[in-house]
Coordinates of C-alpha atoms in Angstrom, one line a residue:
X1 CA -10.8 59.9 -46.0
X2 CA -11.6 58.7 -49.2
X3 CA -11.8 55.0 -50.5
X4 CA -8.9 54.4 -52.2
X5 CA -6.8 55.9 -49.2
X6 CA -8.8 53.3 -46.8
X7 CA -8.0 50.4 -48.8
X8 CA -4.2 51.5 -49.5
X9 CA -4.2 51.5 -45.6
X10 CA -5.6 47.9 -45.3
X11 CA -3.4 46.6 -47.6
X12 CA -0.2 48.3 -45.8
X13 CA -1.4 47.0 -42.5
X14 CA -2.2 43.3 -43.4
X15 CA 1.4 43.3 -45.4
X16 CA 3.0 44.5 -42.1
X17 CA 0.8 41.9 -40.1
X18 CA 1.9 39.1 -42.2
X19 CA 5.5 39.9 -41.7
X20 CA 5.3 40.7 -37.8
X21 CA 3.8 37.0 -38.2
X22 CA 6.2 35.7 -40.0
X23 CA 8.9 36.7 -37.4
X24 CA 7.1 35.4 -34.6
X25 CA 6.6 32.0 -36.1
X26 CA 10.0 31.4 -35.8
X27 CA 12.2 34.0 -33.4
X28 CA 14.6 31.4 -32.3
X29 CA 15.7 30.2 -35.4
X30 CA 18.8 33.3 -35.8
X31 CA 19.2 32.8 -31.9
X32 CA 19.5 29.2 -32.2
X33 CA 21.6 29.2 -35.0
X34 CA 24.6 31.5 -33.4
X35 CA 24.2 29.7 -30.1
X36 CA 25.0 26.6 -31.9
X37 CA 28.0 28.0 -33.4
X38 CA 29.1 29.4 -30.7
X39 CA 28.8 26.0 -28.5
X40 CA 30.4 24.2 -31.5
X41 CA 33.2 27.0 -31.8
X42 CA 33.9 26.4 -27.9
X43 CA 33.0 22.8 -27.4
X44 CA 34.1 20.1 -29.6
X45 CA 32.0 17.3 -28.3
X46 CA 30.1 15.1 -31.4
X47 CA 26.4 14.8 -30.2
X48 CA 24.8 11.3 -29.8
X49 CA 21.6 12.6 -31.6
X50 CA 19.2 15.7 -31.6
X51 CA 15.9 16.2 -30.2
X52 CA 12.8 18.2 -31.1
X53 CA 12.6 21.0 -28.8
X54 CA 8.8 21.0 -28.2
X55 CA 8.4 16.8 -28.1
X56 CA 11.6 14.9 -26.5
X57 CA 10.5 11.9 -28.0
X58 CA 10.9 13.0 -31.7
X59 CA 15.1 12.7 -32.3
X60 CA 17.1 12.7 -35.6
X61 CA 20.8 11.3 -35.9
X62 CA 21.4 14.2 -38.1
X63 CA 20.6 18.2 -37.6
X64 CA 17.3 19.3 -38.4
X65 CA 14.5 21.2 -38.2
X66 CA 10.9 21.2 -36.6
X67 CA 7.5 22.0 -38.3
X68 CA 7.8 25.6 -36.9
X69 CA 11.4 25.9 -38.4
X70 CA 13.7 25.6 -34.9
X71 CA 16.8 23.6 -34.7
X72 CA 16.9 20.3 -33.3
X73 CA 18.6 20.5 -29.9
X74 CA 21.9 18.6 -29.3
X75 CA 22.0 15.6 -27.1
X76 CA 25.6 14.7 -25.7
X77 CA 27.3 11.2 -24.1
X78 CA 27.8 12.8 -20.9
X79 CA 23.8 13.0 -20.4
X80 CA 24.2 16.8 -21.0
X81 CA 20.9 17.9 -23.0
X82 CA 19.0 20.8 -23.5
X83 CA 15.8 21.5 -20.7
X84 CA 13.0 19.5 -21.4
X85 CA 9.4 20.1 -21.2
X86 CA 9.0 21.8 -18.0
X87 CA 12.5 22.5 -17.2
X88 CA 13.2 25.9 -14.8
X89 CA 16.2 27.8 -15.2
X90 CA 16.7 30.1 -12.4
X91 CA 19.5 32.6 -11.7
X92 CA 21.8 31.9 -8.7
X93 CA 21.2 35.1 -7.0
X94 CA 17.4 34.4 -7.0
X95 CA 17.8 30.6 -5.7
X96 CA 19.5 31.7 -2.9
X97 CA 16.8 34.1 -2.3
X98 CA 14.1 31.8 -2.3
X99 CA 16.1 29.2 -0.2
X100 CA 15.7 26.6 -2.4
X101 CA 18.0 23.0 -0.4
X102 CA 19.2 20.1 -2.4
X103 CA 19.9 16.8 -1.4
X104 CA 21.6 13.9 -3.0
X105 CA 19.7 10.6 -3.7
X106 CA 21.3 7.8 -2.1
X107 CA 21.4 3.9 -1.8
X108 CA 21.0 2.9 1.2
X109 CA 19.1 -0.1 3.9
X110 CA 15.8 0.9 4.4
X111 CA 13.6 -0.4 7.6
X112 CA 10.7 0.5 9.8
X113 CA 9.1 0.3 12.8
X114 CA 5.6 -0.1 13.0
X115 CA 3.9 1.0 16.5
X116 CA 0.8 0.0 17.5
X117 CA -1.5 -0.6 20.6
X118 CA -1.9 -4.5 21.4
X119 CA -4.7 -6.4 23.6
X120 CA -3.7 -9.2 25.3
X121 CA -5.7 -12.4 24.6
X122 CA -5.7 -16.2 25.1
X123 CA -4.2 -18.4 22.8
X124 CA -6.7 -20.4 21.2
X125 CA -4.9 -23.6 20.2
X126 CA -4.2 -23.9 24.3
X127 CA -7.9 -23.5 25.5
X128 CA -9.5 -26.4 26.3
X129 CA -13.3 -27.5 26.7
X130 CA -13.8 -30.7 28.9
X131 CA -17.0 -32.8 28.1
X132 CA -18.0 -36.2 29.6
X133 CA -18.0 -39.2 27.3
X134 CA -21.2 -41.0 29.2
X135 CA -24.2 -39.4 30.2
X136 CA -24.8 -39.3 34.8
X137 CA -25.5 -37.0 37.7
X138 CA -22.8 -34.6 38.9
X139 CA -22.2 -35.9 42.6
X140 CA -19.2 -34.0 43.5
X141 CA -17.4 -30.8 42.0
X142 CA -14.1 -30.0 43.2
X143 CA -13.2 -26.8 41.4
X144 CA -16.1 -24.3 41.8
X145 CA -14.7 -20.5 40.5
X146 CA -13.8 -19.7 37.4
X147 CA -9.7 -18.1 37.3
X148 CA -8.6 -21.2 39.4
X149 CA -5.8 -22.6 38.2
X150 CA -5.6 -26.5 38.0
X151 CA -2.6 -29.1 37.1
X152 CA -3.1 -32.0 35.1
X153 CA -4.2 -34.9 36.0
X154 CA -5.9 -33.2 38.9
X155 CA -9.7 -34.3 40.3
X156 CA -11.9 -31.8 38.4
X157 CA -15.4 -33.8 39.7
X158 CA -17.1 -37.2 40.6
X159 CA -20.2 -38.4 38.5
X160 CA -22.6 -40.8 39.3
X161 CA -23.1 -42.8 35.4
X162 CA -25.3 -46.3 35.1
X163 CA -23.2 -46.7 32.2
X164 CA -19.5 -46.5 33.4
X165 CA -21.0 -48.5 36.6
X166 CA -22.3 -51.5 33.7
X167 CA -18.9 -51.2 32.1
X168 CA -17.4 -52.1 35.8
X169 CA -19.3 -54.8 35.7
X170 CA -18.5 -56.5 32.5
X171 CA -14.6 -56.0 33.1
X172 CA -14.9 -57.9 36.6
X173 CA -16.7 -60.7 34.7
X174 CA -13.9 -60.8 32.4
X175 CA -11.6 -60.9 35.2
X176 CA -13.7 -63.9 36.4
X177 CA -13.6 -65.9 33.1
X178 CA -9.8 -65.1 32.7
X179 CA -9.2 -67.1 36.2
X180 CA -11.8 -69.9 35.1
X181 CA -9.8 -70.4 32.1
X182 CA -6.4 -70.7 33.4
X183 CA -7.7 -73.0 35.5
X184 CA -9.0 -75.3 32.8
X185 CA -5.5 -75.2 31.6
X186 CA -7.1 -74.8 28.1
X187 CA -4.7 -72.3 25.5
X188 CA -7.2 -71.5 22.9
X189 CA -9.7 -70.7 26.7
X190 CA -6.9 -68.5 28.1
X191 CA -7.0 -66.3 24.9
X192 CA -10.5 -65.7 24.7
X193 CA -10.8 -64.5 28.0
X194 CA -7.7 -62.2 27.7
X195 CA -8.9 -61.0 24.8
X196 CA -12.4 -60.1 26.2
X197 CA -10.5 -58.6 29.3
X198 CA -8.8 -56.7 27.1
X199 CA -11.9 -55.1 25.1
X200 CA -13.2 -54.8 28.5
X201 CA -10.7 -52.7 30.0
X202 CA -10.9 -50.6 27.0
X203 CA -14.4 -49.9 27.4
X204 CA -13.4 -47.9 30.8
X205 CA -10.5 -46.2 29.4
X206 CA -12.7 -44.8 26.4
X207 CA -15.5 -43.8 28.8
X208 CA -12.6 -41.4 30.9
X209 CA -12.3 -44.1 33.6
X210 CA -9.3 -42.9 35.3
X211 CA -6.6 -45.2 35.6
X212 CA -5.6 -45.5 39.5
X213 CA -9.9 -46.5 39.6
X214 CA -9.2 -49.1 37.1
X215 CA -6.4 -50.4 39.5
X216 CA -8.2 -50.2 42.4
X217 CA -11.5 -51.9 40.7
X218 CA -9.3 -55.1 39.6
X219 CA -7.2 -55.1 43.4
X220 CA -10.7 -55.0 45.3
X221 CA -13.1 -56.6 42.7
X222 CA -15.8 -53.8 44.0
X223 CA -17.8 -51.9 41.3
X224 CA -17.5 -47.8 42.1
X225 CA -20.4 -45.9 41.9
X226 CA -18.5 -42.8 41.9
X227 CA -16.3 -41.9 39.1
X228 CA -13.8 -39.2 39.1
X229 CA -12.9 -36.9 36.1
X230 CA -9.7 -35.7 35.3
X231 CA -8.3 -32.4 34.1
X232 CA -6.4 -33.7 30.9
X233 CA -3.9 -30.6 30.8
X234 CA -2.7 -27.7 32.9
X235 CA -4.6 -23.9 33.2
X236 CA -7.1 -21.9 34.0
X237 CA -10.5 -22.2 34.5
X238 CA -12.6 -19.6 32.2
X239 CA -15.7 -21.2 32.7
X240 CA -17.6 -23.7 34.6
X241 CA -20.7 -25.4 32.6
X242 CA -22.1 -27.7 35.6
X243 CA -23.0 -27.8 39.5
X244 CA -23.5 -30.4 41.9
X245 CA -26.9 -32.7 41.0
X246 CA -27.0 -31.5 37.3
X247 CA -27.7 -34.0 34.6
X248 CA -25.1 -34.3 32.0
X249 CA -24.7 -35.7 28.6
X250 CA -21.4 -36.1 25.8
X251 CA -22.9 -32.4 24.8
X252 CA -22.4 -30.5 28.6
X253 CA -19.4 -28.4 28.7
X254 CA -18.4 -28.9 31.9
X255 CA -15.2 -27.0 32.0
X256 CA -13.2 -24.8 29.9
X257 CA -9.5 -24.4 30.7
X258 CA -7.1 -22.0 29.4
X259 CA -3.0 -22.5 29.2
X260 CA -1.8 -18.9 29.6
X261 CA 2.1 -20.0 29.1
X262 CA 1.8 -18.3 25.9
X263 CA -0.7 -15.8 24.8
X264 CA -2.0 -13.9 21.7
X265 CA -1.3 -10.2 21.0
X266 CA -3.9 -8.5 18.8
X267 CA -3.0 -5.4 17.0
X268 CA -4.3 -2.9 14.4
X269 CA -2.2 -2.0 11.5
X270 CA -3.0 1.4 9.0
X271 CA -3.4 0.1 5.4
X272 CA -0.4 2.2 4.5
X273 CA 1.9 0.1 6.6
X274 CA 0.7 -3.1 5.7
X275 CA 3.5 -3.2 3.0
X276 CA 5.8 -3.3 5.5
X277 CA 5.1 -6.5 7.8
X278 CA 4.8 -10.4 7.2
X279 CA 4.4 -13.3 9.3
X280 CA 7.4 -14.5 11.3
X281 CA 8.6 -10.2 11.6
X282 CA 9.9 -9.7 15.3
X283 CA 7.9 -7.4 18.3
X284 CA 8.8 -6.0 21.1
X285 CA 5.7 -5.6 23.7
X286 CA 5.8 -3.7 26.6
X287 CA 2.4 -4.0 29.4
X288 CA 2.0 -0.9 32.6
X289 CA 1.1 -3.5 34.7
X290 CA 5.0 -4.9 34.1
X291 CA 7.1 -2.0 34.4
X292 CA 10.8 -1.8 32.3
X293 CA 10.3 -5.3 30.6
X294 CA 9.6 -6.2 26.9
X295 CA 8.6 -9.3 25.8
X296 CA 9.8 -10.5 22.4
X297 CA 7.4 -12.6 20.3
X298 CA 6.7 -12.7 16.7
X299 CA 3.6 -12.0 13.8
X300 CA 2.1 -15.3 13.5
X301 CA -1.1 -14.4 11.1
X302 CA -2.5 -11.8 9.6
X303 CA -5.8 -11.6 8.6
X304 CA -7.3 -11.4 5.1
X305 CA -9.6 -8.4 5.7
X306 CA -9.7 -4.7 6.6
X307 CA -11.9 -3.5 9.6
X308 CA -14.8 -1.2 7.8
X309 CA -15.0 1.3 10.9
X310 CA -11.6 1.7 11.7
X311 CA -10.3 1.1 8.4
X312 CA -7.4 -1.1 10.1
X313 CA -6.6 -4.8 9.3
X314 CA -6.0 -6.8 12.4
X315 CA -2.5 -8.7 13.0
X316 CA -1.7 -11.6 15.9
X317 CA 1.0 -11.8 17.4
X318 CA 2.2 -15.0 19.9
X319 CA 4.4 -13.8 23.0
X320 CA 5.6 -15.9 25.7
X321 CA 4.2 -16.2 29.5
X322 CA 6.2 -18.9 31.3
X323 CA 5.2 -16.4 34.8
X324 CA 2.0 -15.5 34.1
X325 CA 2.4 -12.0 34.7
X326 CA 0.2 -11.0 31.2
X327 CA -3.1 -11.0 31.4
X328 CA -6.1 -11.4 28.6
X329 CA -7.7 -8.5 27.9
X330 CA -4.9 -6.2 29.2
X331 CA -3.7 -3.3 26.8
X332 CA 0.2 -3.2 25.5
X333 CA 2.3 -1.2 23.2
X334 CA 4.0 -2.9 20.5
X335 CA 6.8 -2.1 17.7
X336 CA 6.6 -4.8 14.9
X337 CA 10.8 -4.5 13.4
X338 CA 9.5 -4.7 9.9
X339 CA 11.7 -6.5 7.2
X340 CA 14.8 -4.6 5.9
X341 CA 14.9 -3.7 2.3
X342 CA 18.4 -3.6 1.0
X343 CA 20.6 -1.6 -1.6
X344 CA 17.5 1.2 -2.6
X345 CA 17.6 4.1 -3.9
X346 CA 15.7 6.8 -1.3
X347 CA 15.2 10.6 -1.3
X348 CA 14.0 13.1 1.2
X349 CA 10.3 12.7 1.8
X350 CA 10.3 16.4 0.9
X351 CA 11.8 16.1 -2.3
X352 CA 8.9 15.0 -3.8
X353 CA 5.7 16.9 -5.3
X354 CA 2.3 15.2 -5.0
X355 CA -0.1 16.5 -7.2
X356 CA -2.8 13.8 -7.0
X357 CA -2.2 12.3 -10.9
X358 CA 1.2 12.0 -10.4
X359 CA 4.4 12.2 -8.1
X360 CA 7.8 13.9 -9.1
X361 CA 10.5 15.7 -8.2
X362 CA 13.1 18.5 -9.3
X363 CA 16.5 16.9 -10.6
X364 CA 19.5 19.8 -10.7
X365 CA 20.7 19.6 -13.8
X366 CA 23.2 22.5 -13.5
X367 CA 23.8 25.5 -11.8
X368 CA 19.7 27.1 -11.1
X369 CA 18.9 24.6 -13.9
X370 CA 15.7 21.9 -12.7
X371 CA 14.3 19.4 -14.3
X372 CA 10.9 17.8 -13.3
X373 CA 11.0 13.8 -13.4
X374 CA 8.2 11.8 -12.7
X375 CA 9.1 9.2 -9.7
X376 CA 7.2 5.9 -8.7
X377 CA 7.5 6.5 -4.7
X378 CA 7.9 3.2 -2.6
X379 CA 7.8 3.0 1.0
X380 CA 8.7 5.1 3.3
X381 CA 10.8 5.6 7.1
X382 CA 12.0 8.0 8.9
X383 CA 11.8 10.8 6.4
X384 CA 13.3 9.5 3.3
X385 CA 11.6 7.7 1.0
X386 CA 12.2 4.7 -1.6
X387 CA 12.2 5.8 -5.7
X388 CA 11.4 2.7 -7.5
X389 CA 11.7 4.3 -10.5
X390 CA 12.6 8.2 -12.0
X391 CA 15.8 9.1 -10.2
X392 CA 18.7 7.3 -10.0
X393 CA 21.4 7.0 -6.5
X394 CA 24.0 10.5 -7.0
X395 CA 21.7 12.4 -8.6
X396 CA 20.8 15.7 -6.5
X397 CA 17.1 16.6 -6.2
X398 CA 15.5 19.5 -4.6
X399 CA 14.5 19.2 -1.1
X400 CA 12.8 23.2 -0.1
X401 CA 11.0 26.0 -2.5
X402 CA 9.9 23.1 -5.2
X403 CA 6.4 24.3 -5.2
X404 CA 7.8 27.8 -6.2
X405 CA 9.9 25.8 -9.1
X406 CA 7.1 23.4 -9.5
X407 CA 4.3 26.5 -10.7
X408 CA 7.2 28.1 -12.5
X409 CA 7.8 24.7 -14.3
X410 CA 4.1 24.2 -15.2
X411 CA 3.5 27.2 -17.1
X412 CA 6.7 27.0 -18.8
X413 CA 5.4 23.4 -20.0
X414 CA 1.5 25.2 -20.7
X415 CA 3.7 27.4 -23.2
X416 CA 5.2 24.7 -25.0
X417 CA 2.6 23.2 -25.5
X418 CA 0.9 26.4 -26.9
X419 CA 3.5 27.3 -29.2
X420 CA 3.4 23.4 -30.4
X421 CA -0.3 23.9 -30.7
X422 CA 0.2 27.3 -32.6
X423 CA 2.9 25.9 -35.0
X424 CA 0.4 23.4 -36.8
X425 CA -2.2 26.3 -37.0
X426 CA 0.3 28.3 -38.5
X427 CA 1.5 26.1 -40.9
X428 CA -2.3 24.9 -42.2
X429 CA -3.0 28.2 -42.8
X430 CA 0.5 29.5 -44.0
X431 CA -0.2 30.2 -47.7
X432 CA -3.7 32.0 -46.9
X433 CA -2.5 35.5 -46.3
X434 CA -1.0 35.6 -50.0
X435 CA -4.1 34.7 -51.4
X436 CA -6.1 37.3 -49.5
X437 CA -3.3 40.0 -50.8
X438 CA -4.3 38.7 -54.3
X439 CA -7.7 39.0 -54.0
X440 CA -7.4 42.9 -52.6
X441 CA -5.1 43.8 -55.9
X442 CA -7.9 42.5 -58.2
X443 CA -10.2 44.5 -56.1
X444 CA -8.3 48.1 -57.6
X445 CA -9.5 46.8 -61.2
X446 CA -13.0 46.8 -60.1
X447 CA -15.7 49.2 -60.9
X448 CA -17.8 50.2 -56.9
X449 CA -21.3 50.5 -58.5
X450 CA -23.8 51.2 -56.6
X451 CA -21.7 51.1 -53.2
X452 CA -22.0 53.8 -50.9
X453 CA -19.1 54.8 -48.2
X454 CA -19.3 57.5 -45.7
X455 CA -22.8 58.2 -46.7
X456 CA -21.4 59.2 -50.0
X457 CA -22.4 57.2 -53.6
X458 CA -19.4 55.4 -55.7
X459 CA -21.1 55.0 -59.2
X460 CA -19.2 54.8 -62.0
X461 CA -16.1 55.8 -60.1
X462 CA -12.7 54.6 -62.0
X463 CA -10.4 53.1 -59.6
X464 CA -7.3 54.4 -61.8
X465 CA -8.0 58.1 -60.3
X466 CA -7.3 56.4 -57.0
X467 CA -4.5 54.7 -57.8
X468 CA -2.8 57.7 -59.2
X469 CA -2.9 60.0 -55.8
X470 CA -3.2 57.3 -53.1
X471 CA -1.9 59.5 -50.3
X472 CA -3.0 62.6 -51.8
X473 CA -5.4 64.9 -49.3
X474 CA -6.7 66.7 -52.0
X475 CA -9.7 66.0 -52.8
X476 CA -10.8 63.5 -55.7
X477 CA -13.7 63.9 -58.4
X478 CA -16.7 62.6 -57.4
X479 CA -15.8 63.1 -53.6
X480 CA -18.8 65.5 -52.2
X481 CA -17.3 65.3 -48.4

């Protein structure tokens, strides 16, 4: 083959190139065209506005065209638009075939119950720890296991105290002077001493003198060596600090008492179901060691941190116990009724695609027509689950196969954005081909010297030889092959 056959051929191809180009740049624009006609011919709806068909967010009151020369697509008032980015169009025959189930978003009341394992505890604000108020010797102890349970007012112990027996002392002097002063017949005598009987008696009560001793101390106007102590409320005894003969001071504990009419429920909730609860939400509790009843109590706290290990934040609950039949420490199952939310819009839990970046779903537009829409999921119960935002209540949404649509949709959307990507390209470089084609006709006015082709020398050739048999397969002077 000769040279000026070669370049003829170059220049043919990269003609036909630029045209084959030319047609792909823009293969819709006929197609479009007609199918507009045709849809204006058979519908005679006015559009609101039209949209760029690669970016939804471009729109134009008016017809037009993108960079890559296709028609804006028609937007109507009945929410009838062409697919967006991403959109799968399916034939029906196929959708049945790949089971693909729809469901309808609805409004409805949306509520929970949160199950949980509990552990029965005491109640802290009703456990009690009994210390003396003067310092003595423990001469008597009346309640000597722990788990007894004592009624208030009842004798707990006796102690021996120098102090409570000086106090005693003082207050029966008092007496004394009150007497000697009435007697005197003196007012302003009378009121001292009362007053000093007063302050006296005072003394015993703050020191935990009990009050029938008090009595007994001003009938018989005998000191008491012995002093009994009290229990000031109603319980159980969880612990016993002191024995008979022990020294003790305002800082002994000598008992601690527990009132197990109502008791504390502890209970772990997942972080995903915190959402759900507050304090004052109703529970139900039920306990093995009370067969077939529930006990009804409430959330009264919960607390401001998460457990590291179990990843759990802890939640108390207060339940009755007028019978005594729960015990600390014994395990229960409990169902928190979390608080309702009303008039939301919810979806099947299906229905919705969960990619990591972002959740969405399939929206049927029309007939194997779907359209992905991003969602902001909410909470969820019993299968469905709340859209806060994305889809709105009537609206049908795919509920089976949207992981078939879902890789269908995201290549169509890679391809947009390709052609999009393409169509700037193209339109930077859209005037280079014709210089090239310029550049390759001055080229046939040029004299090859000293350029060899096919092992064979071009000097001196005149390129007009060429020109005059360019498809020729004679051969041409100066052609040794």
């Amino acid at each position: 083959m000769n040279k000026a056959v070669l370049i003829v051929i170059v220049v043919l191809t990269f003609l036909g190139g630029a045209l084959v180009g030319s047609w792909m740049d823009n293969p819709h624009t006929t197609s479009s065209s007609n199918a507009n006609i045709d849809q204006d011919a058979g519908n005679q709806r006015e559009p609101l506005y039209y949209r760029n068909p690669m970016n939804p967010e471009i729109t134009s009151p008016a017809p037009a065209k993108d960079e890559m020369g296709m028609d804006y697509l028609p937007v109507y008032a009945d929410g009838s638009r062409d697919a967006v980015a991403g959109t799968v169009t399916i034939d029906p025959v196929t959708v049945q075939s790949m089971g693909v189930r729809t469901a309808i978003a609805r409004e409805q009341s949306l509520s929970r119950i949160v199950r949980a394992p509990g552990r029965i505890d005491y109640d802290e604000g009703e456990t009690n720890r009994l210390h003396p108020k003067t310092e003595g010797w423990i001469e008597e102890l009346r309640i000597r296991t722990t788990g007894e349970y004592v009624e208030q007012d009842e004798i707990l112990l006796s102690i021996y105290s120098p102090n409570l027996v000086t106090s005693q002392e003082e207050y029966l002097l008092t007496l004394q002077g009150l007497v000697n002063a009435r007697r005197s017949g003196s007012d302003n005598a009378i009121e001292r001493a009362q007053q000093l009987v007063r302050f006296s008696r005072e003394r015993l009560e703050l020191l935990d003198m009990p009050e029938h001793q008090i009595v007994e101390l001003e009938q018989t106007r005998q000191v008491k060596r012995i002093v009994h102590i009290h229990s000031p409320f109603s319980g159980i005894v969880t612990n016993i600090g002191v024995r008979e003969g022990k020294f003790v001071t305002p800082g002994t504990e000598l008992f601690m008492i527990s009132d197990l009419s109502r008791v504390w429920v502890y209970v772990d909730v997942f972080e995903h179901e915190l959402p759900w609860i507050k304090v004052g939400d109703k529970a139900e509790m039920e306990v093995m060691a009370v067969p077939g009843r529930k006990y009804t109590g409430e959330i009264a706290f919960i607390y401001p941190y998460m457990e590291a290990k179990s990843r759990t934040v802890k939640v108390r609950m207060e339940f009755p116990n007028e019978e005594q039949l729960l015990k600390p420490e014994m395990f229960a199952d409990v169902s928190i009724h979390a608080d309702t939310q009303h008039r939301t819009v919810v979806v099947p839990s299906e229905a919705i695609v969960r990619s990591g970046l972002k959740e969405q779903v399939f929206v049927v537009r029309s007939e194997g027509k779907f359209e992905p829409r991003k969602v902001t999921p909410g909470l969820e119960s019993e299968g469905v689950t709340q859209i806060l935002s994305g889809v709105n209540a009537g609206e049908r949404v795919v509920t089976s196969a949207q992981f078939l649509i879902d890789s269908e949709s995201r290549l169509n959307e890679a391809t947009a954005r390709m052609l999009k990507a393409g169509a700037v390209e193209e339109a930077g470089s859209e005037a280079a081909p014709m210089h090239d084609m310029h550049d390759m006709h001055e080229m046939e006015g040029m004299e090859m010297e000293g350029m060899e082709m096919d092992g064979m020398e071009m000097d001196g050739m005149d390129m007009e030889n060429h020109a005059t048999h360019p498809m020729s397969g004679s051969e041409v002077p100066g052609d040794e092959r």
